mmCIF file of C-alpha atoms in Angstrom:
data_model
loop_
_atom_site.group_PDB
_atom_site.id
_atom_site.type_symbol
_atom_site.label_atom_id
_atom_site.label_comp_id
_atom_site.label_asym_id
_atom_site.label_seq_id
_atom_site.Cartn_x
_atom_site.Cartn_y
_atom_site.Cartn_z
ATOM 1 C CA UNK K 1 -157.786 -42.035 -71.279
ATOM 2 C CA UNK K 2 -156.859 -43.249 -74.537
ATOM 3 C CA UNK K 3 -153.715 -45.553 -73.163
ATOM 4 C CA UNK K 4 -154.615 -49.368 -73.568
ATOM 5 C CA UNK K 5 -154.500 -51.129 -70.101
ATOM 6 C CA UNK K 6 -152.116 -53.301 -70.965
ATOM 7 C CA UNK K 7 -149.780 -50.377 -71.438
ATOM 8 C CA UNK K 8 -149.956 -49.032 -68.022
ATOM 9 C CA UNK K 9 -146.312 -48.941 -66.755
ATOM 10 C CA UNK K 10 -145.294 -48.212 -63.180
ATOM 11 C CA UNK K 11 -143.479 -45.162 -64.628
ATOM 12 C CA UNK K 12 -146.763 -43.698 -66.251
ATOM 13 C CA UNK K 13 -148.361 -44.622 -63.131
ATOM 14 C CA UNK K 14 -146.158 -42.516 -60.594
ATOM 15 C CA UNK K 15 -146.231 -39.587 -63.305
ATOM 16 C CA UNK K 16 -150.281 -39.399 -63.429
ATOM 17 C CA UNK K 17 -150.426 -40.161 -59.986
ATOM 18 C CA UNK K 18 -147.715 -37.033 -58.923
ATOM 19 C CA UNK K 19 -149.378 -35.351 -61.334
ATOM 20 C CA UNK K 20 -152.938 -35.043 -59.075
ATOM 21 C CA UNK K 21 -153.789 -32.159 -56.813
ATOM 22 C CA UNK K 22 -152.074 -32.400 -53.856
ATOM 23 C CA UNK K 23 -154.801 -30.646 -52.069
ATOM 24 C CA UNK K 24 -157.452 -33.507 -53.400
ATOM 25 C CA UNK K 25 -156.112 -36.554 -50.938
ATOM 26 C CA UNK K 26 -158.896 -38.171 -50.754
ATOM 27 C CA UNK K 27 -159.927 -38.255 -53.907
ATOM 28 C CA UNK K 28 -156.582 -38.994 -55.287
ATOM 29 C CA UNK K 29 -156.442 -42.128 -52.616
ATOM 30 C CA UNK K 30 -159.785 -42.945 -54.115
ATOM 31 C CA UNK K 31 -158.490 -42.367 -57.673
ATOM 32 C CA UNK K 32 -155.376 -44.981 -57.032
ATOM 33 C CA UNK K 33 -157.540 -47.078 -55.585
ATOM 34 C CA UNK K 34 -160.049 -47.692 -58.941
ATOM 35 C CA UNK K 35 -156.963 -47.829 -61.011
ATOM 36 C CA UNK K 36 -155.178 -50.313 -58.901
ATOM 37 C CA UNK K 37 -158.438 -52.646 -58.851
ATOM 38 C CA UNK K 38 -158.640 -51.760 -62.802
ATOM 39 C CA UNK K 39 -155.060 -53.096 -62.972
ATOM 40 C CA UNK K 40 -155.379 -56.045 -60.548
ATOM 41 C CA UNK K 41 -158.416 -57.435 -63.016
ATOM 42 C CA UNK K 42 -156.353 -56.717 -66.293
ATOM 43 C CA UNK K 43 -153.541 -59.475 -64.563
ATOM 44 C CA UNK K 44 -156.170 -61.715 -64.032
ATOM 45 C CA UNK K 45 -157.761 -61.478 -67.125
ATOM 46 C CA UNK K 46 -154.362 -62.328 -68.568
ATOM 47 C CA UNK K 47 -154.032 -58.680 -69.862
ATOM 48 C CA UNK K 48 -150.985 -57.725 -68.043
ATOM 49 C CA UNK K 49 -148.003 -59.264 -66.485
ATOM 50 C CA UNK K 50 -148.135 -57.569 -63.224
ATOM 51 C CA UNK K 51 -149.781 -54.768 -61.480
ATOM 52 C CA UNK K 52 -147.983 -51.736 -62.475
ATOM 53 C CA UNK K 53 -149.391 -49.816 -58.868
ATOM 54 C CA UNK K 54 -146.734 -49.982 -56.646
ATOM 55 C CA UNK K 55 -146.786 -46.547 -54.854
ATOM 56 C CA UNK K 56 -146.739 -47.075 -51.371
ATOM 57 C CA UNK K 57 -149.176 -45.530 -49.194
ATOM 58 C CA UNK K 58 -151.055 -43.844 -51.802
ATOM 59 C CA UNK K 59 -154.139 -45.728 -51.359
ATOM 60 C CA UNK K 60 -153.657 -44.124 -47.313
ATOM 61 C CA UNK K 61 -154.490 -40.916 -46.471
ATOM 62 C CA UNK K 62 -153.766 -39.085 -43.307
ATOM 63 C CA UNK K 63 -156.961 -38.115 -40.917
ATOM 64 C CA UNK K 64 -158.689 -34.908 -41.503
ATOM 65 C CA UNK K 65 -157.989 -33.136 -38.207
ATOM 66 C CA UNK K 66 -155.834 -34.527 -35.011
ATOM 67 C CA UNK K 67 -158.411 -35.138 -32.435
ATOM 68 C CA UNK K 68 -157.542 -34.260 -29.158
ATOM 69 C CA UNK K 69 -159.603 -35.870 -26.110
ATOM 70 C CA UNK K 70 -160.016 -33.767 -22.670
ATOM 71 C CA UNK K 71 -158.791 -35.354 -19.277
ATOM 72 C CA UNK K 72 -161.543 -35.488 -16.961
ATOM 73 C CA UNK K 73 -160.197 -32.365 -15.281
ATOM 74 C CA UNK K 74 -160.081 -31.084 -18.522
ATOM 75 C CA UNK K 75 -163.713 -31.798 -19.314
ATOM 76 C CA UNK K 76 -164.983 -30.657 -15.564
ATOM 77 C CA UNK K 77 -163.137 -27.419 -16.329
ATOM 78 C CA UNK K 78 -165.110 -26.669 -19.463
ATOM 79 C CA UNK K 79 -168.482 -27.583 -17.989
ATOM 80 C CA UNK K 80 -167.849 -25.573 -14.729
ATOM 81 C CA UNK K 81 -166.412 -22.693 -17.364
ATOM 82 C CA UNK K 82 -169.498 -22.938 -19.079
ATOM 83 C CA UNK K 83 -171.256 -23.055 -15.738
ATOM 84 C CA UNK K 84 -170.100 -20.008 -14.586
ATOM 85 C CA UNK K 85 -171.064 -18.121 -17.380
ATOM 86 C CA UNK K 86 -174.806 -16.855 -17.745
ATOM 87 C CA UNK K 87 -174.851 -16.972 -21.338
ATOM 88 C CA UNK K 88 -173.322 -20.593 -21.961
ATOM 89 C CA UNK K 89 -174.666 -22.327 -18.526
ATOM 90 C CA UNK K 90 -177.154 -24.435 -20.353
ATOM 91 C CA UNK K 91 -174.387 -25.875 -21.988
ATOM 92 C CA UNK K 92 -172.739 -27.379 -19.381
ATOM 93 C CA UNK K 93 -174.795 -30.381 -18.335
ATOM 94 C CA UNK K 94 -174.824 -31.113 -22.682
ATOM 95 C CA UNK K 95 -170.882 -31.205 -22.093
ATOM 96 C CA UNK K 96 -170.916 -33.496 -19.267
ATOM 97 C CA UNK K 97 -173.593 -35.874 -21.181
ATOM 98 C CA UNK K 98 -171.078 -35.928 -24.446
ATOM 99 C CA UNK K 99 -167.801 -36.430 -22.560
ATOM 100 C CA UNK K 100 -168.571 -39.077 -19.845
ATOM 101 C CA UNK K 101 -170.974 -40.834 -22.334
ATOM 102 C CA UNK K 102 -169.145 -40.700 -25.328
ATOM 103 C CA UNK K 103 -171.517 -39.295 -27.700
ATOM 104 C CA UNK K 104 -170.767 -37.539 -31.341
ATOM 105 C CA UNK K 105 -171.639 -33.656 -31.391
ATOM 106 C CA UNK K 106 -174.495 -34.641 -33.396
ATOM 107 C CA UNK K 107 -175.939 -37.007 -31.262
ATOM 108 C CA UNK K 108 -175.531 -34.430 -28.286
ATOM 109 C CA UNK K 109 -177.115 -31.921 -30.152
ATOM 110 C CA UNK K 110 -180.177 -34.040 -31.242
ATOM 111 C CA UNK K 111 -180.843 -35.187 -27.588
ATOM 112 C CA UNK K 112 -184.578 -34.317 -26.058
ATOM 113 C CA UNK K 113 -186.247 -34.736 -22.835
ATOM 114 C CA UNK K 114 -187.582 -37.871 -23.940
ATOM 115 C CA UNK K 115 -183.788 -39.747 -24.344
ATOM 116 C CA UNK K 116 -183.498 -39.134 -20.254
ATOM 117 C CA UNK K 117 -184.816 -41.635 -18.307
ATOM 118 C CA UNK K 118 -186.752 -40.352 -15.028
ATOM 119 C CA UNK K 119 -184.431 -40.568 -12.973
ATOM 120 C CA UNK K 120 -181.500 -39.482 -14.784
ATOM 121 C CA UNK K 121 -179.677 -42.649 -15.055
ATOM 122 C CA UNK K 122 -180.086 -43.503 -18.609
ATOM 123 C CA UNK K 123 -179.656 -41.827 -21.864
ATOM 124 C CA UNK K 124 -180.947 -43.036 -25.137
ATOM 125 C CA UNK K 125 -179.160 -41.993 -28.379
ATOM 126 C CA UNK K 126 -181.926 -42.725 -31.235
ATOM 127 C CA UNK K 127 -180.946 -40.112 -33.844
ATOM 128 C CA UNK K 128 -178.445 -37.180 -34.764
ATOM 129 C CA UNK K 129 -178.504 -33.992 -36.479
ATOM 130 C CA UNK K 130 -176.175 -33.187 -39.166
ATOM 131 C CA UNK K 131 -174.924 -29.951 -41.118
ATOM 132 C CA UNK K 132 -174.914 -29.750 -44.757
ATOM 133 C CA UNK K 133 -175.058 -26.441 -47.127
ATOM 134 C CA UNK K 134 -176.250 -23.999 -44.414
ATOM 135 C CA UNK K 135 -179.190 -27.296 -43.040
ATOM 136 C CA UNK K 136 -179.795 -28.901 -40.295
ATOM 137 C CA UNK K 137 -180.079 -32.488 -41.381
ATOM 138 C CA UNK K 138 -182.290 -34.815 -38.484
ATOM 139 C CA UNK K 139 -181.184 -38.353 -39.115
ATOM 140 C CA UNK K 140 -179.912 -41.663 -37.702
ATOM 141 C CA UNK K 141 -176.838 -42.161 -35.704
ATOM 142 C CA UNK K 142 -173.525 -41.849 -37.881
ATOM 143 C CA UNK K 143 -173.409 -45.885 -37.243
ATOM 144 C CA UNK K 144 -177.339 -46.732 -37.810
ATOM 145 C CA UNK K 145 -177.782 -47.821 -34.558
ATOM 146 C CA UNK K 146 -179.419 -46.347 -31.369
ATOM 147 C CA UNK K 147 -177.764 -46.907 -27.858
ATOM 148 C CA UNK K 148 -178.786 -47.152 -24.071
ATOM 149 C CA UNK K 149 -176.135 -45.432 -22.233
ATOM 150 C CA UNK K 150 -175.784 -44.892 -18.240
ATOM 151 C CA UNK K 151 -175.004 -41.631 -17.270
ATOM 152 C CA UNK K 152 -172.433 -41.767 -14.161
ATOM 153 C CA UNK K 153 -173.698 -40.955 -10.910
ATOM 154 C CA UNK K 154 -171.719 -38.075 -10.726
ATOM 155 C CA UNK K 155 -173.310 -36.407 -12.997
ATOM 156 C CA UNK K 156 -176.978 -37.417 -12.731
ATOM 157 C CA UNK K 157 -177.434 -34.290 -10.503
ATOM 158 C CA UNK K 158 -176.735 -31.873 -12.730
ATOM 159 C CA UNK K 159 -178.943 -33.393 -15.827
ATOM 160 C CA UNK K 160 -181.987 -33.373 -13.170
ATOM 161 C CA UNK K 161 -181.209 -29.772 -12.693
ATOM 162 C CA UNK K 162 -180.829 -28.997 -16.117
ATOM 163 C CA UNK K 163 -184.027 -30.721 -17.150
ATOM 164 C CA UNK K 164 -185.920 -28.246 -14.556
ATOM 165 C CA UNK K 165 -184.369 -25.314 -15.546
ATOM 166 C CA UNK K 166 -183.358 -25.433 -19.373
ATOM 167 C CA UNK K 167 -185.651 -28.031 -21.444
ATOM 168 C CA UNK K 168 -189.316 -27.664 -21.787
ATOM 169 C CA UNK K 169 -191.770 -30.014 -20.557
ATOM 170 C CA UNK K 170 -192.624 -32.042 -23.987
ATOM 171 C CA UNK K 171 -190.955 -34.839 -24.436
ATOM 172 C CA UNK K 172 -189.864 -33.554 -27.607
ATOM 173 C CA UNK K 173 -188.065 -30.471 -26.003
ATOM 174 C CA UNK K 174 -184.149 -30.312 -26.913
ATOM 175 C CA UNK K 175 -182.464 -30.648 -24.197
ATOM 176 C CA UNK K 176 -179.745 -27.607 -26.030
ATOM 177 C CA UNK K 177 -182.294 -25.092 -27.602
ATOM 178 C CA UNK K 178 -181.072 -21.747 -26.819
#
């Protein structure tokens, strides 16, 4: 606004910052964060004494949603719940891939007959599919990279049968098309 920099106090600080929408987090961390560097630069450049930012943890803000991870039991009991049921069966074996390989929803999602190796051993993770405004967005992994990963023995089986059964024979068939 209009204050000068070098008037910034920690009071006027804590009242703009409490002043935020509390609903806005992020932003507000992000907010905080671009003041505080603002602030850090004005003591270097001999502007101001000291940094007048000294709420703690505002620059952290708590994660989005509390991820819980399945057991193994858990996981085998959603795949064989899936299994069971006609509708979702050609779900299961994408289940099994994510869990025991460790891949992100999008990267399961994105998966085509050509990411299986012959003989079911190997999965490559090249690309994901993302969400935005109502589209499906076909990009790179979240991290830029593509993977090799070996799918367990234990569940090779069940890929091989749901190659045969569920994806289409071009290599660009997704291997979770309804």
């Amino acid at each position: 606004g209009k204050t000068a920099v070098s008037d910034v106090s920690p009071s006027a600080v804590r009242a703009w910052f409490s002043s935020l929408d509390s609903t806005k987090e992020r932003r507000n961390s992000q907010a905080y964060g671009v003041l505080s560097m603002i602030c850090n630069t004005a003591v270097n450049d001999g502007l101001m004494d000291r940094i007048p930012c000294m709420i703690q943890g505002a620059m952290s803000t708590k994660p989005k949603k509390n991820v819980k991870i399945p057991t193994t039991v858990e996981l085998h009991t959603i795949a064989d719940k899936l299994g069971a049921d006609p509708r979702y069966e050609r779900f299961k074996a994408l289940v099994l891939l994510a869990g025991w390989c460790g891949l992100r929803i999008g990267e399961a999602t994105e998966l085509r007959r050509k990411d299986i190796n012959a003989d079911c051993t190997v999965v490559s993770i090249t690309r994901a599919v993302g969400h935005r405004s109502g589209q499906c967005i076909l990009g790179p992994t979240k991290t830029g990279e593509t993977r090799d990963v070996d799918i367990p023995p234990h569940i090779q089986q069940i890929v091989s049968t749901h190659l045969t059964r569920y994806v289409g024979t071009s290599p660009d068939a997704l291997l979770s098309a309804p």
